[in-house]
Amino acid sequence: MADIRISMGTITLSIDDRTEREFRRLVEKILGKRKGALGEAATEAMDLWIRTKAQEEIARDALELAEKAYHFGGRKYTSRKDLYDRQPAAD
């Protein structure tokens, strides 16, 4: 059987009391009081935040690209008529 090792980091955070109480209350309600529930919920919250910010960055980059003007070359015709007129076939 394969030995799977998961590396975990430690982060010390200072957050306001109201946010902490609400977060802990919801974690306990949804995941219970089991060991690791708080870390699991915090990891899920951070993953969501990362995905949201990454998506915002992708959208911002796409808008910047859309706003750039691109030069695709000059016209090779003088009027629309030049595009559609058929020349008689040479015999």
Backbone as JSON, one array per atom type, in Angstrom:
{
  "sequence": "MADIRISMGTITLSIDDRTEREFRRLVEKILGKRKGALGEAATEAMDLWIRTKAQEEIARDALELAEKAYHFGGRKYTSRKDLYDRQPAAD",
  "N": [[0.84, -1.17, 0.0], [0.5, 2.29, -0.73], [2.33, 4.91, 0.76], [1.04, 7.8, 1.84], [1.79, 11.11, 2.27], [0.87, 14.11, 3.68], [1.65, 17.4, 3.62], [1.4, 19.95, 5.99], [0.76, 23.32, 6.76], [1.22, 25.88, 9.25], [-0.66, 28.53, 10.41], [-0.94, 31.53, 12.11], [-3.5, 33.56, 13.03], [-5.05, 36.76, 13.44], [-8.19, 37.71, 14.08], [-11.34, 39.47, 14.11], [-13.45, 39.27, 17.03], [-16.21, 38.74, 16.66], [-16.34, 37.58, 14.09], [-14.79, 35.3, 14.5], [-16.32, 33.92, 16.48], [-18.71, 33.44, 15.03], [-17.74, 31.91, 12.9], [-16.68, 29.65, 14.26], [-19.08, 28.73, 15.42], [-20.59, 28.02, 13.13], [-18.91, 26.06, 12.02], [-18.98, 24.1, 14.01], [-21.71, 23.49, 13.89], [-22.01, 22.5, 11.27], [-19.83, 20.7, 10.74], [-19.37, 19.51, 13.15], [-17.94, 18.77, 16.46], [-15.6, 17.48, 16.11], [-12.14, 16.5, 15.99], [-9.97, 18.51, 14.1], [-11.91, 19.74, 12.57], [-12.19, 22.55, 12.56], [-9.83, 23.36, 11.24], [-10.26, 22.11, 8.78], [-12.52, 23.49, 7.84], [-11.45, 26.07, 7.72], [-9.49, 25.7, 5.77], [-11.12, 25.08, 3.57], [-12.46, 27.53, 3.33], [-10.31, 29.22, 2.68], [-9.49, 28.06, 0.27], [-11.74, 28.62, -1.32], [-11.62, 31.42, -1.31], [-9.2, 31.81, -2.66], [-9.81, 30.69, -5.21], [-11.86, 32.45, -5.98], [-10.54, 34.96, -6.08], [-8.61, 34.38, -8.02], [-10.25, 33.94, -10.24], [-11.34, 36.48, -10.5], [-9.04, 37.86, -11.22], [-8.47, 36.65, -13.7], [-10.71, 37.52, -15.14], [-10.27, 40.3, -15.05], [-7.84, 40.49, -16.48], [-8.73, 39.57, -18.97], [-10.54, 41.59, -19.67], [-8.77, 43.74, -19.9], [-7.28, 42.9, -22.12], [-9.31, 42.91, -24.03], [-9.79, 45.6, -24.24], [-7.6, 46.61, -25.53], [-6.38, 47.94, -28.58], [-6.16, 46.46, -31.71], [-4.22, 46.19, -34.66], [-5.0, 45.04, -37.71], [-3.98, 45.21, -40.24], [-4.08, 46.87, -43.47], [-6.73, 47.9, -45.75], [-7.34, 46.08, -48.71], [-8.85, 46.77, -50.77], [-10.97, 49.13, -52.46], [-13.67, 49.65, -52.33], [-16.75, 48.06, -51.25], [-17.86, 46.93, -53.45], [-15.7, 46.08, -54.96], [-15.06, 43.72, -53.72], [-17.07, 41.9, -54.34], [-17.68, 41.93, -57.05], [-17.7, 40.09, -60.02], [-15.3, 39.05, -62.27], [-15.35, 38.76, -65.81], [-14.79, 35.59, -67.24], [-11.77, 34.72, -68.83], [-11.43, 33.7, -72.16]],
  "CA": [[0.0, 0.0, 0.0], [1.29, 3.5, -0.87], [2.4, 5.79, 1.92], [0.67, 9.15, 1.42], [2.11, 12.11, 3.28], [0.33, 15.43, 3.37], [2.34, 18.45, 4.35], [0.45, 20.96, 6.47], [1.37, 24.52, 7.31], [0.59, 26.47, 10.42], [-0.86, 29.96, 10.27], [-1.53, 32.19, 13.27], [-4.29, 34.68, 12.53], [-5.79, 37.62, 14.37], [-9.44, 38.13, 13.45], [-12.21, 40.07, 15.11], [-14.14, 38.29, 17.86], [-17.5, 38.38, 16.08], [-16.08, 36.67, 12.98], [-14.34, 34.02, 15.07], [-17.47, 33.24, 17.12], [-19.63, 32.97, 13.98], [-17.06, 30.83, 12.18], [-16.66, 28.46, 15.12], [-20.45, 28.26, 15.56], [-20.97, 27.33, 11.91], [-18.09, 24.85, 11.88], [-19.55, 23.1, 14.92], [-23.04, 23.1, 13.4], [-21.91, 21.76, 10.01], [-18.85, 19.61, 10.79], [-19.33, 18.92, 14.48], [-16.84, 19.15, 17.34], [-14.51, 16.52, 15.93], [-10.78, 17.03, 15.83], [-9.61, 18.92, 12.75], [-13.03, 20.37, 11.87], [-11.9, 23.97, 12.38], [-8.82, 23.46, 10.19], [-10.89, 21.72, 7.52], [-13.37, 24.6, 7.41], [-10.58, 27.19, 7.36], [-8.88, 25.34, 4.49], [-12.16, 25.23, 2.55], [-12.69, 28.97, 3.17], [-9.16, 29.77, 1.97], [-9.56, 27.57, -1.12], [-12.78, 29.4, -1.99], [-11.09, 32.77, -1.48], [-8.18, 31.73, -3.71], [-10.49, 30.51, -6.5], [-12.59, 33.68, -6.29], [-9.57, 35.99, -6.47], [-8.0, 33.96, -9.28], [-11.25, 34.17, -11.28], [-11.39, 37.94, -10.68], [-7.82, 38.23, -11.96], [-8.67, 36.2, -15.07], [-11.68, 38.43, -15.76], [-9.62, 41.6, -15.21], [-6.89, 40.36, -17.59], [-9.51, 39.46, -20.22], [-11.05, 42.93, -19.99], [-7.64, 44.54, -20.38], [-6.99, 42.47, -23.49], [-10.41, 43.34, -24.9], [-9.72, 47.06, -24.41], [-6.47, 46.96, -26.39], [-6.69, 48.04, -30.0], [-5.28, 45.64, -32.55], [-4.18, 46.59, -36.06], [-4.99, 43.81, -38.49], [-3.54, 45.48, -41.6], [-4.89, 47.82, -44.22], [-7.68, 47.36, -46.73], [-6.77, 45.79, -50.02], [-9.91, 47.08, -51.72], [-11.4, 50.52, -52.3], [-15.08, 49.66, -51.98], [-17.33, 46.72, -51.1], [-18.12, 46.44, -54.81], [-14.5, 45.37, -55.39], [-15.04, 42.4, -53.09], [-18.1, 41.01, -54.83], [-17.81, 41.92, -58.51], [-17.07, 38.94, -60.7], [-14.68, 39.39, -63.54], [-15.69, 37.76, -66.83], [-13.74, 34.59, -67.45], [-11.03, 34.9, -70.09], [-11.56, 32.49, -73.01]],
  "C": [[0.89, 1.25, 0.0], [1.21, 4.34, 0.4], [2.15, 7.21, 1.44], [0.96, 10.11, 2.55], [1.59, 13.47, 2.81], [1.04, 16.44, 4.25], [1.32, 19.5, 4.76], [1.23, 22.13, 7.05], [0.61, 24.99, 8.53], [0.53, 27.97, 10.21], [-1.48, 30.48, 11.56], [-2.21, 33.45, 12.77], [-4.88, 35.49, 13.67], [-7.02, 38.1, 13.62], [-10.36, 38.7, 14.53], [-13.06, 38.99, 15.8], [-15.46, 37.82, 17.25], [-17.32, 37.36, 14.95], [-15.65, 35.31, 13.5], [-15.51, 33.25, 15.69], [-18.4, 32.66, 16.07], [-19.03, 31.81, 13.21], [-17.06, 29.55, 12.99], [-18.06, 27.87, 15.28], [-20.88, 27.47, 14.33], [-20.18, 26.04, 11.69], [-18.67, 23.75, 12.76], [-20.9, 22.59, 14.42], [-22.93, 22.18, 12.18], [-21.0, 20.53, 10.12], [-18.78, 18.92, 12.15], [-18.11, 19.37, 15.26], [-15.62, 18.26, 17.17], [-13.18, 17.22, 15.7], [-10.52, 17.36, 14.35], [-10.71, 19.64, 11.99], [-12.75, 21.85, 11.59], [-10.87, 24.18, 11.26], [-9.38, 23.11, 8.83], [-11.74, 22.86, 6.96], [-12.53, 25.8, 6.98], [-9.9, 26.93, 6.01], [-9.88, 25.51, 3.35], [-12.42, 26.71, 2.27], [-11.54, 29.61, 2.38], [-9.14, 29.32, 0.52], [-10.59, 28.36, -1.92], [-12.29, 30.81, -2.27], [-10.07, 32.81, -2.62], [-8.83, 31.6, -5.08], [-11.22, 31.77, -6.93], [-11.63, 34.76, -6.79], [-8.89, 35.65, -7.79], [-8.97, 34.23, -10.44], [-11.39, 35.66, -11.56], [-10.2, 38.42, -11.49], [-7.93, 37.83, -13.43], [-9.62, 37.14, -15.8], [-11.05, 39.8, -16.02], [-8.64, 41.57, -16.38], [-7.61, 40.29, -18.93], [-10.06, 40.81, -20.63], [-9.94, 43.84, -20.5], [-7.27, 44.18, -21.81], [-8.05, 42.97, -24.46], [-10.35, 44.84, -25.18], [-8.57, 47.49, -25.3], [-6.92, 46.99, -27.84], [-5.68, 47.21, -30.78], [-5.37, 46.13, -33.98], [-4.01, 45.32, -36.89], [-4.57, 44.05, -39.94], [-4.48, 46.44, -42.3], [-5.84, 47.12, -45.18], [-6.97, 47.12, -48.05], [-7.82, 46.01, -51.11], [-10.36, 48.51, -51.46], [-12.87, 50.62, -51.94], [-15.58, 48.23, -51.85], [-17.59, 46.09, -52.46], [-16.92, 45.63, -55.32], [-14.44, 43.94, -54.83], [-15.96, 41.41, -53.8], [-18.27, 40.98, -56.34], [-17.06, 40.73, -59.09], [-16.5, 39.45, -62.01], [-15.07, 38.34, -64.56], [-14.49, 36.83, -67.05], [-13.08, 34.83, -68.81], [-11.12, 33.61, -70.88], [-10.27, 32.13, -73.63]]
}
